[in-house]
CSV table of C-alpha atoms in Angstrom, one decimal:
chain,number,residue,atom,x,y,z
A,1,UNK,CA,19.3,-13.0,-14.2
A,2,UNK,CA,19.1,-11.1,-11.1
A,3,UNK,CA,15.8,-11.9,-8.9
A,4,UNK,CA,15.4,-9.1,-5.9
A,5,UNK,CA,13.1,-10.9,-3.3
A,6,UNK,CA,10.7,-8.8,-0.6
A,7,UNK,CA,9.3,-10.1,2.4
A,8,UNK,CA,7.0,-7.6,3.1
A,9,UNK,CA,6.6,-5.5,6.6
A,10,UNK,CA,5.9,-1.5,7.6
A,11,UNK,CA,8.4,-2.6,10.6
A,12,UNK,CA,10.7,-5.3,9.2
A,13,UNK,CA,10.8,-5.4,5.3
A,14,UNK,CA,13.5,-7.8,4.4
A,15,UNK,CA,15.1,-7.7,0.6
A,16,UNK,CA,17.4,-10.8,-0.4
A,17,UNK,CA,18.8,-10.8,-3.7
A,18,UNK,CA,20.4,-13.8,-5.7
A,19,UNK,CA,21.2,-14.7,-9.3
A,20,UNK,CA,19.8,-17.1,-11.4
A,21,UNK,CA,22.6,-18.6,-13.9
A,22,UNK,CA,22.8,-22.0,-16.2
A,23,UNK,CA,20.9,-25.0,-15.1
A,24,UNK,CA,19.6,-23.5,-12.3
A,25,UNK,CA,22.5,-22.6,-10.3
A,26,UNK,CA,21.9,-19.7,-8.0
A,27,UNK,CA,24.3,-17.8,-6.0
A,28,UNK,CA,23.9,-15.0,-3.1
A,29,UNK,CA,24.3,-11.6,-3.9
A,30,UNK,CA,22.8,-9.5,-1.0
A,31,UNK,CA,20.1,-9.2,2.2
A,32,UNK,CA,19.2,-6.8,4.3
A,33,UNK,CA,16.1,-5.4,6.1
A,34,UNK,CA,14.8,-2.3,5.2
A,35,UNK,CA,12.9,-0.8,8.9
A,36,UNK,CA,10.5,2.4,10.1
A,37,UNK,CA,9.9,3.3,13.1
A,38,UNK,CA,6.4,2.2,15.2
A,39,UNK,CA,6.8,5.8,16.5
A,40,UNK,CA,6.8,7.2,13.1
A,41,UNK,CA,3.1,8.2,11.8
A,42,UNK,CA,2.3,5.8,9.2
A,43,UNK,CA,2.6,8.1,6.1
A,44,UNK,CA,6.4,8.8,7.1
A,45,UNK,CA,6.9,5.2,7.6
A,46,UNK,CA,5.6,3.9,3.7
A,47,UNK,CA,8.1,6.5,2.8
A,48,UNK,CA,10.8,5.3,4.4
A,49,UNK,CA,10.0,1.5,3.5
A,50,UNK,CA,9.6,2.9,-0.3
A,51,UNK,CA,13.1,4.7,-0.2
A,52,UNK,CA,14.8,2.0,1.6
A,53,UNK,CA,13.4,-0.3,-1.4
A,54,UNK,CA,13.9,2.0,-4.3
A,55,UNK,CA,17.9,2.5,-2.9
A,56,UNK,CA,18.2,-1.7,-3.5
A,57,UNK,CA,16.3,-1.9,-6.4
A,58,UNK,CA,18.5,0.7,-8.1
A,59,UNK,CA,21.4,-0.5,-6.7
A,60,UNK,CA,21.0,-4.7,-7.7
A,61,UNK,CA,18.8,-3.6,-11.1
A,62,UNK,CA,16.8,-6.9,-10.6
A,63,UNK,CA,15.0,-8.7,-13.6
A,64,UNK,CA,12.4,-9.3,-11.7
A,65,UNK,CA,10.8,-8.3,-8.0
A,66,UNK,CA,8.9,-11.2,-6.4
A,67,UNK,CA,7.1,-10.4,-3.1
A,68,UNK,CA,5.7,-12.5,-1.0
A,69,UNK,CA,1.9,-12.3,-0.9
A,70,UNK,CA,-0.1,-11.1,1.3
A,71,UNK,CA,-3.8,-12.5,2.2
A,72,UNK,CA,-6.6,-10.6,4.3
A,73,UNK,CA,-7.0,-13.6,6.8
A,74,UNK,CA,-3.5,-12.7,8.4
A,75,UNK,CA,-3.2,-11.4,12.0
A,76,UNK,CA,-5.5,-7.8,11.7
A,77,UNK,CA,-3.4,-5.8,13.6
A,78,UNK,CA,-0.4,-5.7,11.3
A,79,UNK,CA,-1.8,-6.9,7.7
A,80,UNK,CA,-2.6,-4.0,6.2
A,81,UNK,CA,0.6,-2.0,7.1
A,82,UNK,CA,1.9,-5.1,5.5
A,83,UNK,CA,0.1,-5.2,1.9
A,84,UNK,CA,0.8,-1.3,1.7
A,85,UNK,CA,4.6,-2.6,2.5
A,86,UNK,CA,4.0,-4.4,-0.8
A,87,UNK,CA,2.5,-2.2,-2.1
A,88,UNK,CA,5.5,0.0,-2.0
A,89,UNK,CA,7.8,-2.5,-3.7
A,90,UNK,CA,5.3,-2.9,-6.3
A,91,UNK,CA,5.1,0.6,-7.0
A,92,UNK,CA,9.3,1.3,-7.2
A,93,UNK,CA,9.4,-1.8,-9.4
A,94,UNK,CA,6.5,-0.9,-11.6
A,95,UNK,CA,7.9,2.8,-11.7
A,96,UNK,CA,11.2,1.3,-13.2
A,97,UNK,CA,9.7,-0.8,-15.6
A,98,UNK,CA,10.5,-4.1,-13.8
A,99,UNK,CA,8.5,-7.3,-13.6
A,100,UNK,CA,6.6,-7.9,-10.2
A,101,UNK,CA,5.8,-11.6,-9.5
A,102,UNK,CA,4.0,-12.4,-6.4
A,103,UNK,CA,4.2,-15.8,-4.6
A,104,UNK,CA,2.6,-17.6,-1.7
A,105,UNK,CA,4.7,-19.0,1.4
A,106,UNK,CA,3.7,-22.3,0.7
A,107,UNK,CA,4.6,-22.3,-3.0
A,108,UNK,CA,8.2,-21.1,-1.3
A,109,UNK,CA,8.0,-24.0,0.5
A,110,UNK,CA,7.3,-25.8,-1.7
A,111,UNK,CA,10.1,-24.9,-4.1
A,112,UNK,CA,13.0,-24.8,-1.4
A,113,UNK,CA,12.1,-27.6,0.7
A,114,UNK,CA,9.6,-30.2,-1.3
A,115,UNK,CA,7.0,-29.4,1.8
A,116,UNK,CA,4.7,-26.5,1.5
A,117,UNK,CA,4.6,-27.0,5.3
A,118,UNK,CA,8.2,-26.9,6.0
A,119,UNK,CA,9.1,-25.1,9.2
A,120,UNK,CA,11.4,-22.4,9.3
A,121,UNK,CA,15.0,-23.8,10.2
A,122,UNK,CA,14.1,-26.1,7.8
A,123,UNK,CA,13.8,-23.1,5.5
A,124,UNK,CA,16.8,-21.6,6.0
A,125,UNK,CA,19.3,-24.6,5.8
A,126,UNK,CA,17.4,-25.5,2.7
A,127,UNK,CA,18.2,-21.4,2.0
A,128,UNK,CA,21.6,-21.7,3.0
A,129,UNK,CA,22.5,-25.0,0.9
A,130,UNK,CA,20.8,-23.5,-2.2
A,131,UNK,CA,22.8,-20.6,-2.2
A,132,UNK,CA,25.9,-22.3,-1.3
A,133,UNK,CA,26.7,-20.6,2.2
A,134,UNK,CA,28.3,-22.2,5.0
A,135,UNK,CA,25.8,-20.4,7.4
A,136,UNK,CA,22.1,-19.5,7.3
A,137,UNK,CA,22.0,-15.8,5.9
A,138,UNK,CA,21.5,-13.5,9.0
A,139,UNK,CA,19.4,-11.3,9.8
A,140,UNK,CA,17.6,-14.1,10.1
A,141,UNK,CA,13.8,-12.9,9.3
A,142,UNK,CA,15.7,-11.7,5.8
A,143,UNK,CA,15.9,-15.5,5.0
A,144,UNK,CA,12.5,-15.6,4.2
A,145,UNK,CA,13.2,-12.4,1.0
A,146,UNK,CA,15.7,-14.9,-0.2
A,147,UNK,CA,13.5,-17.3,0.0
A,148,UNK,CA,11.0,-15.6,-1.7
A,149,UNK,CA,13.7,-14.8,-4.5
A,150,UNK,CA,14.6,-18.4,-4.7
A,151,UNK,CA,11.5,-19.9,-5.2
A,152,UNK,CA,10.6,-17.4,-8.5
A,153,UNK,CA,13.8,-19.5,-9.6
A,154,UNK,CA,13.0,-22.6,-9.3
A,155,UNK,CA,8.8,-22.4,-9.8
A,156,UNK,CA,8.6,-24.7,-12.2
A,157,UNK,CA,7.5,-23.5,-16.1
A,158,UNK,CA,3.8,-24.8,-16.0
A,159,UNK,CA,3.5,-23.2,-12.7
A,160,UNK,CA,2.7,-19.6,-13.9
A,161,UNK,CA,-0.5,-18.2,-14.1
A,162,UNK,CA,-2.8,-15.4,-14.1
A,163,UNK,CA,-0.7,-11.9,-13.7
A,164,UNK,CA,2.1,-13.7,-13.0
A,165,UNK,CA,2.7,-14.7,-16.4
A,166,UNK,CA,1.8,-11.4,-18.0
A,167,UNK,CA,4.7,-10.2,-16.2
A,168,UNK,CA,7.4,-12.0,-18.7
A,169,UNK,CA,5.4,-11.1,-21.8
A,170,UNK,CA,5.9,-7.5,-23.8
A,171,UNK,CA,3.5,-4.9,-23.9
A,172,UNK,CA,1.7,-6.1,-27.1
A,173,UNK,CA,1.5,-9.6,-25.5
A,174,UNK,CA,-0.1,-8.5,-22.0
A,175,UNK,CA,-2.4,-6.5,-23.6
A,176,UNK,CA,-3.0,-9.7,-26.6
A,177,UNK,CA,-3.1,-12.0,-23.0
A,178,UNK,CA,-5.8,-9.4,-21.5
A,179,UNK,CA,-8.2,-9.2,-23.7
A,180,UNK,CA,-8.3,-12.9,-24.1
A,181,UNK,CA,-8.6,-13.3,-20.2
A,182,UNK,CA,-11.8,-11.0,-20.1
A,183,UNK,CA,-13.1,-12.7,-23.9
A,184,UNK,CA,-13.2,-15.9,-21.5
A,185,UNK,CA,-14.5,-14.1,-18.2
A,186,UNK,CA,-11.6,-16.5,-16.4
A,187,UNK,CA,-8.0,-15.3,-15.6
A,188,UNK,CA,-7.2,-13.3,-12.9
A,189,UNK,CA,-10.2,-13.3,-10.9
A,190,UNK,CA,-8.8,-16.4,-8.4
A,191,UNK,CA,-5.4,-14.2,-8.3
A,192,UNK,CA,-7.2,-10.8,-7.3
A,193,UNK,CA,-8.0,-13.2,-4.2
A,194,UNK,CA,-5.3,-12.3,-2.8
A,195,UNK,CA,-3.4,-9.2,-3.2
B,1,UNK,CA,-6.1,26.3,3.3
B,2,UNK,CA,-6.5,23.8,0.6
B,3,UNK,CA,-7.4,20.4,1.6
B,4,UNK,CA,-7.5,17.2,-0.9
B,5,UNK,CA,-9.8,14.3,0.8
B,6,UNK,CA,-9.0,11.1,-0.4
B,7,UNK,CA,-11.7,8.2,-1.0
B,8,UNK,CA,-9.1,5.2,-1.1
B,9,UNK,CA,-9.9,2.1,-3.8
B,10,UNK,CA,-8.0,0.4,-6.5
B,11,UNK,CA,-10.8,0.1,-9.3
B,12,UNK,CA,-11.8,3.9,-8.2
B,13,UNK,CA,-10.0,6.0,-5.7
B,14,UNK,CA,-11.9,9.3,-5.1
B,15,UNK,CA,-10.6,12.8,-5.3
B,16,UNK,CA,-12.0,15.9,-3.5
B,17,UNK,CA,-10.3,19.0,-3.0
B,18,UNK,CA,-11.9,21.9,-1.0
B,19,UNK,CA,-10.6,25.4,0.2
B,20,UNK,CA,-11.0,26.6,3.7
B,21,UNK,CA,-11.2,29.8,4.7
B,22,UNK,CA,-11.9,32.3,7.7
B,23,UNK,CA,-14.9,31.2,9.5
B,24,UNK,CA,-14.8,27.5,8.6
B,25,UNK,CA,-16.2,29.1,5.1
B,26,UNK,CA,-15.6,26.0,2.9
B,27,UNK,CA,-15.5,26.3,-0.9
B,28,UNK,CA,-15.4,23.4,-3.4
B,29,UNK,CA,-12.6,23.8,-6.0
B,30,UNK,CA,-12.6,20.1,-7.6
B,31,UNK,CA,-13.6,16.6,-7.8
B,32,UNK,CA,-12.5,13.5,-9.7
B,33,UNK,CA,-12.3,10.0,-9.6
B,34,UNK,CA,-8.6,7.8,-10.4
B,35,UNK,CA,-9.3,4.6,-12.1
B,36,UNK,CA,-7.3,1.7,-12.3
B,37,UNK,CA,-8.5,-1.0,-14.3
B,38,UNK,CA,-9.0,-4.9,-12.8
B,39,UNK,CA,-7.3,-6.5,-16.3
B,40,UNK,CA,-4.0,-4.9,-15.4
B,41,UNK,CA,-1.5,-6.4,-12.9
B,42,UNK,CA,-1.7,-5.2,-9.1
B,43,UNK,CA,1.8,-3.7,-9.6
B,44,UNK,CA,0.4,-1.9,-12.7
B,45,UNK,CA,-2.4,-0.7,-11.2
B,46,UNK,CA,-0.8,1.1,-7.9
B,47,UNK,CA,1.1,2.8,-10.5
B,48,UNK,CA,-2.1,4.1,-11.7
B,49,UNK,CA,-3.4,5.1,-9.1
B,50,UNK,CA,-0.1,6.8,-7.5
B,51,UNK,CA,0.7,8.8,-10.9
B,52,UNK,CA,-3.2,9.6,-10.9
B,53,UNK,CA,-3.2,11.2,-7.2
B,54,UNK,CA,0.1,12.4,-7.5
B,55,UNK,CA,-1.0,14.4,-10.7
B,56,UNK,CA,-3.9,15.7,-8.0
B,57,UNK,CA,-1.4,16.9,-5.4
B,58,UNK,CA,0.7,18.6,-7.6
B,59,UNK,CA,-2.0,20.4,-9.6
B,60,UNK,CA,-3.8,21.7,-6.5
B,61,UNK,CA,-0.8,21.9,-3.7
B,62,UNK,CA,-3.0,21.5,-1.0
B,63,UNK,CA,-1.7,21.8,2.7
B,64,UNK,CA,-3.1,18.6,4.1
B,65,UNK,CA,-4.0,15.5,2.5
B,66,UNK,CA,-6.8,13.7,4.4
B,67,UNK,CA,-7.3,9.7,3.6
B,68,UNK,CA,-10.5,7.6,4.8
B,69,UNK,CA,-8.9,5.6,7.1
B,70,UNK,CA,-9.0,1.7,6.3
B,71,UNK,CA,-10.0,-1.0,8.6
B,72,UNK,CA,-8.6,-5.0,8.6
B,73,UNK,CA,-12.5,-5.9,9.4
B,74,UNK,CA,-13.7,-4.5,5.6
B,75,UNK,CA,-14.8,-6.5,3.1
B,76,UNK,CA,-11.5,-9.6,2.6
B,77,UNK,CA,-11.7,-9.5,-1.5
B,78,UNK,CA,-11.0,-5.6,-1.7
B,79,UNK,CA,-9.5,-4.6,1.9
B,80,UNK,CA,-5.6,-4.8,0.8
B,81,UNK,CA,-6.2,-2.8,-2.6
B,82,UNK,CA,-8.3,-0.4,-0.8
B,83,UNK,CA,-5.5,-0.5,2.1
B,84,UNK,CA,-2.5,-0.4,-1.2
B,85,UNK,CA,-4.1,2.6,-2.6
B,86,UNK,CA,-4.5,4.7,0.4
B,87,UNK,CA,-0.5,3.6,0.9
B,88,UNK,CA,-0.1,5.6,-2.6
B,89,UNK,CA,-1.7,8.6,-1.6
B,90,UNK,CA,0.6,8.8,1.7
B,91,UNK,CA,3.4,8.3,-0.2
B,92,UNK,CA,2.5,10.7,-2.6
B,93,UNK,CA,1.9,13.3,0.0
B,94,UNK,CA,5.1,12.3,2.5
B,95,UNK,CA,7.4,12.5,-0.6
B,96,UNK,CA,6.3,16.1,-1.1
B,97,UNK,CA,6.6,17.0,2.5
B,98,UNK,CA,2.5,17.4,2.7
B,99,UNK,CA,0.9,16.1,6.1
B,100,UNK,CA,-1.6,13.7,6.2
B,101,UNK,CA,-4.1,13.2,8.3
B,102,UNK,CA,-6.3,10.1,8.6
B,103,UNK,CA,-10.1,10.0,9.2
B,104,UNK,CA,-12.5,7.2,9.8
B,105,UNK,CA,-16.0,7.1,8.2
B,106,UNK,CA,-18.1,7.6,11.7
B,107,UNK,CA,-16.0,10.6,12.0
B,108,UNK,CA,-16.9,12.1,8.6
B,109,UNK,CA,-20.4,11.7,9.0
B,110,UNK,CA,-20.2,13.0,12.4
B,111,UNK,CA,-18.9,15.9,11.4
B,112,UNK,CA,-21.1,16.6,8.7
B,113,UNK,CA,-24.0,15.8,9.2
B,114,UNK,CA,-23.9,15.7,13.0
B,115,UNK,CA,-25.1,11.8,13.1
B,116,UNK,CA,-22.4,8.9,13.0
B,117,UNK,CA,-24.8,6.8,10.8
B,118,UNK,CA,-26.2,9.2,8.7
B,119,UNK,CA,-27.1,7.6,5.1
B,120,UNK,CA,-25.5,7.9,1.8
B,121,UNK,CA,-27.8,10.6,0.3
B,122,UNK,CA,-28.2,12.5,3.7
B,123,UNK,CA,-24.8,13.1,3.2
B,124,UNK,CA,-24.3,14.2,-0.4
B,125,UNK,CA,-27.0,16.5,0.2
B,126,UNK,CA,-25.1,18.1,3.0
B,127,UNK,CA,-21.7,17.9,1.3
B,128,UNK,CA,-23.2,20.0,-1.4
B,129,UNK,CA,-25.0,22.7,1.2
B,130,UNK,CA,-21.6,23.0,3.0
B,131,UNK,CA,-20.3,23.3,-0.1
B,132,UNK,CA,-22.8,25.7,-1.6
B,133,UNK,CA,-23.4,23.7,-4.4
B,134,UNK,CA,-27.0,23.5,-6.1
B,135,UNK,CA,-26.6,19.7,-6.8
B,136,UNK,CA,-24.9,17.4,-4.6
B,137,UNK,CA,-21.4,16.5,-6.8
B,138,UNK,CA,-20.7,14.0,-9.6
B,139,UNK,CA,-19.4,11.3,-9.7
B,140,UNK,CA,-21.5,10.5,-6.6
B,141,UNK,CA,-19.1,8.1,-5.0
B,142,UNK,CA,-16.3,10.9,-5.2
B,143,UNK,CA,-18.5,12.9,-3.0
B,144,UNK,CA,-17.3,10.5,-0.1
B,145,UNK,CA,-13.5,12.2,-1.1
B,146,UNK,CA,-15.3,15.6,-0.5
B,147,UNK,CA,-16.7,14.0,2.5
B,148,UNK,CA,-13.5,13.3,3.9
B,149,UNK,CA,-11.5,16.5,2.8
B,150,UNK,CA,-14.8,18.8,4.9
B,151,UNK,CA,-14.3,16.2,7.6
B,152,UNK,CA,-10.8,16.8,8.2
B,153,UNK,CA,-11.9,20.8,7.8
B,154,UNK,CA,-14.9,20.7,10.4
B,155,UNK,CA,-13.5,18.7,13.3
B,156,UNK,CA,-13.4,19.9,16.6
B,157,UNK,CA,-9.8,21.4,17.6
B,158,UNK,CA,-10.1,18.9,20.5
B,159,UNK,CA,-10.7,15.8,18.5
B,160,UNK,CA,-7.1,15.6,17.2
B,161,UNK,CA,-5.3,12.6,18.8
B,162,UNK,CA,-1.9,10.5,18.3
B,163,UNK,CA,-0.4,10.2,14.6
B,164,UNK,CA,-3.0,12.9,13.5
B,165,UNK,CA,-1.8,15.7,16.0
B,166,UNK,CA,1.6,14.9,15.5
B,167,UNK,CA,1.1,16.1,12.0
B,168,UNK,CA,0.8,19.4,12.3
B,169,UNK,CA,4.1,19.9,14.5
B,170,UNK,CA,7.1,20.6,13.4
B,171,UNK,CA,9.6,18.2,12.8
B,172,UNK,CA,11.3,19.5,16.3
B,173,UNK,CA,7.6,19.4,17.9
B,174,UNK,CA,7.0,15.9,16.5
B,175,UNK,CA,10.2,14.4,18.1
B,176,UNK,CA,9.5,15.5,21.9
B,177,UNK,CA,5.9,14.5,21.1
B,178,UNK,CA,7.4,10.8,19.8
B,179,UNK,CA,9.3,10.8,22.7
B,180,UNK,CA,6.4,12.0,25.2
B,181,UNK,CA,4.6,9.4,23.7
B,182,UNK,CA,7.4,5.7,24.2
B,183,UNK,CA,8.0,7.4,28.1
B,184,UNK,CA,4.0,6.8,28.5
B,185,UNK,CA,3.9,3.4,26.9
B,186,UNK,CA,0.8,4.7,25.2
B,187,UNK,CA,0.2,6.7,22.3
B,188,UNK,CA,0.1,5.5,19.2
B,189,UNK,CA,-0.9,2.1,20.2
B,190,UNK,CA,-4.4,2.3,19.4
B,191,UNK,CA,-4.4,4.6,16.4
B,192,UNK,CA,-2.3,1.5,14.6
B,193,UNK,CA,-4.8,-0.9,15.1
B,194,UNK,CA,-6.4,1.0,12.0
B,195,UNK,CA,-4.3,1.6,9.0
């Protein structure tokens, strides 16, 4: 199973891609950051983000895309660049007909490290051993997309919820799932929090 | 000219599209609202909303795409939708070469109605005198879309600044502009702080 992480940005978007085999063993496959231009107006840069994202999701053909959320309480100056950043990996994997999970920096903490306040060399030698390397993945700020990967991995079972959890179900089930989300006026309400 | 305003929202994402002619003569040509509905995933519903405008664009080939500009200080539960779905109608318009051009609000009503503040039904009534429409349009909250589009057709030559002006260069144009703009340090600095 290939997993195609995204840590979101309109400057920095970084992609790390891994696969998932038997008990949980999971190997590197690829990082990189996708980039636009500050002087670029803002239109030009989504597009360049999108394309720079569509080109890796074509080329790994990932399983599943998880991105790391984003929440409205972040620094204002650069949050919404970054949800529409996720927004444009959500829209090249939804166009493809792949999976999209979303997951929280502290539940990657959580899953890499044991401490959903684990700093971040922390992170990436937790990255590194995971994955088998000998050195922390550069770029370095890509780290955190493998990260993100890795901890869709290793979440455990009884972790999913909400829209997360439609995502591995087939059309008939989502929509079966759906309905009985809105018959109990619960569901994704707490996830729509976020983005 | 044709001009497609866009009233950006996940649940409903406004659609107006007006022609201008000589003499700032505006005429209305269509309006519509793009739903995507809160039971499906977010990844789900950009799609939604990105096939829904993109059907828009290419149906009426308009020559500028104008977006209500998105602030971080909106409302926390909706700002990153709203900010995701205006990021699908840039994309939409960047991947057909169309400019873009982003307006706030104040500026709107400004130029419609000659007041900054001016009330909701102050301004459907004037969208639909400017338009030369007997009623004011329906849906009612897609007039905001014709809002923006007549906005974008009505503002003073003057009023153009930074990613905005650059949008109606050409692509040599836009590069010395770019360029103008890193050597002064200023620029685009301030028209990032909004989306």
């Amino acid at each position: 199973m290939i997993i195609l992480g995204v840590d979101p940005g309109l400057t920095r978007c970084g992609v790390g891609v891994i696969e998932a085999g038997a008990h949980r063993r999971l190997s590197f496959v690829h990082v990189d950051v996708v980039r636009s231009s500050p002087d670029m107006s803002q239109d030009l840069r989504l597009l360049a983000i999108y394309n720079g994202l569509a080109a890796k999701i074509d080329r790994f053909a990932p399983d599943t895309v998880s991105i790391e959320r984003v929440f409205a309480q972040e620094n204002r100056n650069t949050v919404l660049g970054t949800a529409q950043a996720a927004g444009m990996a959500m829209l090249a994997a939804a166009q493809r007909g792949i999976p999209v999970a979303l997951h929280t920096p502290t539940e990657s903490k959580l899953a890499i490290t044991g401490n959903g306040h684990a700093l971040k060399p922390q992170m990436e030698r937790m990255v590194a051993r995971i994955l088998g390397l000998n050195e922390p993945p550069t770029p370095a700020d890509a780290a955190d997309a493998l990260a993100i990967a890795i901890c869709h991995a290793l979440r455990p079972a009884g972790a999913l919820q909400g829209g997360e959890r439609e995502q591995h179900l087939t059309p008939a089930q989502r929509q079966w799932a759906q309905a009985a989300q809105r018959s109990s006026g619960r569901g994704r309400r707490n996830a729509d929090r976020g983005m």
